[in-house]
Every structure is written in C-alpha cells, then in structure tokens.
CSV table of C-alpha atoms in Angstrom, one decimal:
chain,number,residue,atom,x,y,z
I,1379,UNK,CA,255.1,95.9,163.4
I,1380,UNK,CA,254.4,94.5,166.9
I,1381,UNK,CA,253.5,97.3,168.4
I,1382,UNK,CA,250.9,98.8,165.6
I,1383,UNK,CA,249.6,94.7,166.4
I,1384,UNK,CA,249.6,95.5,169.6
I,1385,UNK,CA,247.9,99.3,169.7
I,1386,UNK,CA,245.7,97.5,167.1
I,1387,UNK,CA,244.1,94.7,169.9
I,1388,UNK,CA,244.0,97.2,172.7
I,1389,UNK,CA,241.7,99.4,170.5
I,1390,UNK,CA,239.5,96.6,169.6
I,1391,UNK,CA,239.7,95.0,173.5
I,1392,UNK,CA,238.2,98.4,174.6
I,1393,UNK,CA,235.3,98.8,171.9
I,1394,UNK,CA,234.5,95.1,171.1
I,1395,UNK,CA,230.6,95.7,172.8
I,1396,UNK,CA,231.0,92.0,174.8
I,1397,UNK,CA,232.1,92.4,177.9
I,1398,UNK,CA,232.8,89.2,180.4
I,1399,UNK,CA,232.1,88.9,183.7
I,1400,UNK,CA,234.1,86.1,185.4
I,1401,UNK,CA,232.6,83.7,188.2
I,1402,UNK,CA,234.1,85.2,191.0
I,1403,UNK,CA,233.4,88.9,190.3
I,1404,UNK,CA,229.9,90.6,190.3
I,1405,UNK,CA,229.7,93.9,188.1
I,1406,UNK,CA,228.1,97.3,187.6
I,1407,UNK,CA,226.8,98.4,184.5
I,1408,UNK,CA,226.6,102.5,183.9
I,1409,UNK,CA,224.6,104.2,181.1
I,1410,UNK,CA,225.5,107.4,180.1
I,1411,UNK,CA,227.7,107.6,183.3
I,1412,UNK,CA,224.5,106.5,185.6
I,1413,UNK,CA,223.9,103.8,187.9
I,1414,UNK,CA,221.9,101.1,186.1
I,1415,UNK,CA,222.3,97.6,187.6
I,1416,UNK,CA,224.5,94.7,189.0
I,1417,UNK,CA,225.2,91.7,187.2
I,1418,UNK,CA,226.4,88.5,187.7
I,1419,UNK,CA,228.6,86.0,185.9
I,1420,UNK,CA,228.1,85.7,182.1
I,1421,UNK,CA,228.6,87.2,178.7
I,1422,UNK,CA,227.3,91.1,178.2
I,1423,UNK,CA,226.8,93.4,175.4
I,1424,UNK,CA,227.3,96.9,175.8
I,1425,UNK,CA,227.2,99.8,174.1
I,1426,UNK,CA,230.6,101.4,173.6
I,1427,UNK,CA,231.2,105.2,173.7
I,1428,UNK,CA,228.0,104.7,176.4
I,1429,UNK,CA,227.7,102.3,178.7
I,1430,UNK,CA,230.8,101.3,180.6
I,1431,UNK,CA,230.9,98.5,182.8
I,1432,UNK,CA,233.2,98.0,185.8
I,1433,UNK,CA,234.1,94.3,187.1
I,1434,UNK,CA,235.1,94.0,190.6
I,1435,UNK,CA,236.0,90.1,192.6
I,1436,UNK,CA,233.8,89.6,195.2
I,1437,UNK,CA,235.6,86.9,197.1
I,1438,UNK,CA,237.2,87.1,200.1
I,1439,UNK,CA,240.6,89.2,200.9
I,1440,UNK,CA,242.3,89.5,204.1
I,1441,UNK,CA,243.8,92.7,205.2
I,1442,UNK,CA,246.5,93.6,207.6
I,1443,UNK,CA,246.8,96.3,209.1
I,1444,UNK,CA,250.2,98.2,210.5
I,1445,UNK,CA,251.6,98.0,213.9
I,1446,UNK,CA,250.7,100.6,216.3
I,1447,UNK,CA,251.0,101.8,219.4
I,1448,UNK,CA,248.7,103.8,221.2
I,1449,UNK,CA,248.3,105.2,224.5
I,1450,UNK,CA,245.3,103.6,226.7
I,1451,UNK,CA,242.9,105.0,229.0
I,1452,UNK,CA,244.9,103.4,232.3
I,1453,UNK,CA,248.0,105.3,231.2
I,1454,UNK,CA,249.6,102.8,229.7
I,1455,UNK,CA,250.3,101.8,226.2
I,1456,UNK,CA,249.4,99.1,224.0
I,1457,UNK,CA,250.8,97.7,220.6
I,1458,UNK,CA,248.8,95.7,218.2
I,1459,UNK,CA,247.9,95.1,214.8
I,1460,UNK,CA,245.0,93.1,213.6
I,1461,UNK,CA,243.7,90.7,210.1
I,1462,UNK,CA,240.5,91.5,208.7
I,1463,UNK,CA,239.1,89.3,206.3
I,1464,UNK,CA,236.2,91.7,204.0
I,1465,UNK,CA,233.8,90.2,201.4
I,1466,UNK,CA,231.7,92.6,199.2
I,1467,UNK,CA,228.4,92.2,199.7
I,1468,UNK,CA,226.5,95.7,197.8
I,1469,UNK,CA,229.1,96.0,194.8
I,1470,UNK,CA,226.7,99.4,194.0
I,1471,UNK,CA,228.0,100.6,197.4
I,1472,UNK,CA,231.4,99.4,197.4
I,1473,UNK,CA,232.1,101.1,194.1
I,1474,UNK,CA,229.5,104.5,194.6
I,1475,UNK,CA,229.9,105.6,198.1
I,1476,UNK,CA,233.6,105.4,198.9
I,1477,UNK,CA,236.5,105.9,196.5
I,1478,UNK,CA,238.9,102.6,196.6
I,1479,UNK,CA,236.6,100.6,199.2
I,1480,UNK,CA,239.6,98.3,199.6
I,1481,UNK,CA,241.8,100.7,200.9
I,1482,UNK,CA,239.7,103.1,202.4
I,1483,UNK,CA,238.5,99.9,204.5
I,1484,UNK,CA,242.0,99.1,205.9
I,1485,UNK,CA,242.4,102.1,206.9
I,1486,UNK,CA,238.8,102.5,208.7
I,1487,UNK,CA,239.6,99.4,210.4
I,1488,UNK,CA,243.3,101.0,211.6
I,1489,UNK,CA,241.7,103.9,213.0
I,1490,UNK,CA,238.5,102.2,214.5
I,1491,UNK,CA,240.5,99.6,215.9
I,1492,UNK,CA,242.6,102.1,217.8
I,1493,UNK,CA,239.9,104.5,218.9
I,1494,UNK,CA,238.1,100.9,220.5
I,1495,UNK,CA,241.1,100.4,222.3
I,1496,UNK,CA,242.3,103.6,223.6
I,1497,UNK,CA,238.6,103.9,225.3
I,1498,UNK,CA,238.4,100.2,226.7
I,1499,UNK,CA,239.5,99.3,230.8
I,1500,UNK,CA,242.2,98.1,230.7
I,1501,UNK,CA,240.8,94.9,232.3
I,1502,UNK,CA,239.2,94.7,229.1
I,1503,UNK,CA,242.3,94.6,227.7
I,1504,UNK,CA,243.6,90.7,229.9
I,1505,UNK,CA,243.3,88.1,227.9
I,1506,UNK,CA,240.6,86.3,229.6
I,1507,UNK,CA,238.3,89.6,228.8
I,1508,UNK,CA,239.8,90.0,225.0
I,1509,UNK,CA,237.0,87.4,223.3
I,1510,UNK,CA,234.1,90.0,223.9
I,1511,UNK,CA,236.7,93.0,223.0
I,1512,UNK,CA,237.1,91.7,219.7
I,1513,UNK,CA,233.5,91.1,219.5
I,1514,UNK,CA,232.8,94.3,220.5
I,1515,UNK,CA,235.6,96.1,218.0
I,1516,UNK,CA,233.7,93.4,215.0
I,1517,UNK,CA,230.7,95.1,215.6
I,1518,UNK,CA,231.8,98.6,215.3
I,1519,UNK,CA,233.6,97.6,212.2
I,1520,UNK,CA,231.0,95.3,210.6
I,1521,UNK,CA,228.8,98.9,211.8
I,1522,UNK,CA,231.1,101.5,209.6
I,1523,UNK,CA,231.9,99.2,206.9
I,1524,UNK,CA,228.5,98.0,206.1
I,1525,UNK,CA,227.9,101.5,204.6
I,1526,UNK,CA,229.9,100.8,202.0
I,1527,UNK,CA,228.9,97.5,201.0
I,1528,UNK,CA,231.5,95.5,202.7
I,1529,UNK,CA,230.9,92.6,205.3
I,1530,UNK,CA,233.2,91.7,208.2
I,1531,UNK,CA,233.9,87.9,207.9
I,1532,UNK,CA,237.0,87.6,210.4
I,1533,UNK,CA,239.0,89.6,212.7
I,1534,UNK,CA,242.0,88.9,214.5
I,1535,UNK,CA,244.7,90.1,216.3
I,1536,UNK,CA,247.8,89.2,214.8
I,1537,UNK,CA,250.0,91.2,217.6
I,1538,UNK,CA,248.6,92.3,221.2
I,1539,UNK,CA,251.5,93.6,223.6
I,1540,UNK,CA,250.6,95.7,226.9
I,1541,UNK,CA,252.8,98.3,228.0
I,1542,UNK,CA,255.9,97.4,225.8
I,1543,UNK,CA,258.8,99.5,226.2
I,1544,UNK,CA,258.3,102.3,223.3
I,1545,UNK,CA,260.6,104.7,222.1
I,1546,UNK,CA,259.4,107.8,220.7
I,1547,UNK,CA,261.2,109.5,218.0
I,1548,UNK,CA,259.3,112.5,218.0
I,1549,UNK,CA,259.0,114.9,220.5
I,1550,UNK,CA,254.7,114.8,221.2
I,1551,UNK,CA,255.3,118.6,221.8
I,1552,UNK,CA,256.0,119.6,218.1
I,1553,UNK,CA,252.1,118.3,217.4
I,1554,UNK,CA,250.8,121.2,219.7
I,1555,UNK,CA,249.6,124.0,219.1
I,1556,UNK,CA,251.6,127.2,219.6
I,1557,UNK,CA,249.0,129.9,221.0
C-alpha cells in the first residue's frame, strides 16, 4: 500500500501546475522546450506536459580543485591547488551554454590555473610577487567563466610548493607519439 501512496504523490508532485521557487535560487522557465524567462522567488503556475521549469541556487559555493604538479617555464616544477568561490550571476547562461556549469567550472579553473602557471617567471612565482599572480590568474578566470554566467568571487591557493621532490609513476615517454 505504501508504495502505490508513494508512486501516487510522485505523479501528482510532477504535474501539480505550481511550481516553487525558493529564496535562494533564481529559475528558468521553458515553453515548448524554449527559452522564455528567469524568475525569481515566489509561487508559479505552469503548464504541465509544456512548460517545464528548472530551479537552480544562486548562492555562493566554493570549489577545490585537485593537487597538481606541473612543470614551469624555469625548469622546475610546481605543486598547488587552489579554492574558488563561484556565484551565478546569468542563470540563462549557466544552464544554456555549458552542460553542468558547476563542474565544467572546476575543471576550467584546474586547467586555466595550470596553463597561468606553467607560462609565468618564475620570479612571478616568490611569494612577494604571488598577490598580482593571483590577480592575474582571477582575471583570466573571472574572463572564461563569465561566458557561462558565472562570477569569480574569491580565489586562493590552498597549497603552493616550488620544486618539491616528485615522483613520476609513469614513464612521460608512453604519451609520445610513435612515428
């Protein structure tokens, strides 16, 4: 019996035509599987079988991103990883351009973040010279994010060692090609 109760208020949560949009989130409303607009906080009717509308939070979230090592321009080798802190700011964009934004983001920021560093001086790279690196490496993300509705609020690096020992477990030769 419970779980013809159960089917029972599934079926009705997904064709009851009010749909809720909570304080934090922002949400986008599709007719006939179209773009129409964004709304904010508050009660909506819809039209089931036809419109659908998609609730996303728009607060805050920090992500981390792995450690990594990478090999810098001076020869050396660098491992780091780094906190971003993303707030949406175009929902539309977040949800249109990029399949999972949140995701997709973290690991834009991965890869940007290591291309930045590979190319920077390694005097760049001293601690009294890392304040306008991380500005610098903002930029670039707040840059490639932004086209996907998402703003930079914060970023950090959580680890930032020069020329640690590292211990490769794969042979960089196997990567080649074989001509």
């Amino acid at each position: 019996m419970s779980e013809i109760l159960t089917r029972l208020l599934d079926f009705l949560r997904e064709f009851w035509p009010v749909r809720i949009c909570m304080e934090w989130e922002r949400a986008n409303v599709y007719r006939a599987g179209r773009f129409w607009r964004t709304v904010g906080p508050g009660w909506y009717l819809v039209v089931p079988f036809f419109w659908d509308f998609r609730a996303d939070s728009v607060i805050r979230s920090t992500y981390v991103t792995s450690l990594q090592t990478i090999d810098t321009k001076d020869g050396g080798t660098l491992t780091f990883s780094a906190a971003v802190q993303l707030e949406i700011s175009d929902l539309e964009a977040a949800q249109l351009k990029v399949h999972a934004y949140d995701e997709t983001a973290l690991e834009d920021t991965s890869a940007l973040l290591a291309d930045v560093l590979m190319r920077t001086s390694a005097k760049s790279l001293e601690p009294a010279d890392r304040t306008d690196l991380l500005r610098k490496c903002r930029e670039r993300l707040q840059q490639e994010l932004g086209e996907y509705g998402l703003t930079v609020r914060t970023l950090r690096f959580n680890n930032f060692v020069r020329n640690m020992r590292v211990y490769r477990l794969f042979n960089d030769q196997i990567y080649t090609s074989h001509s």
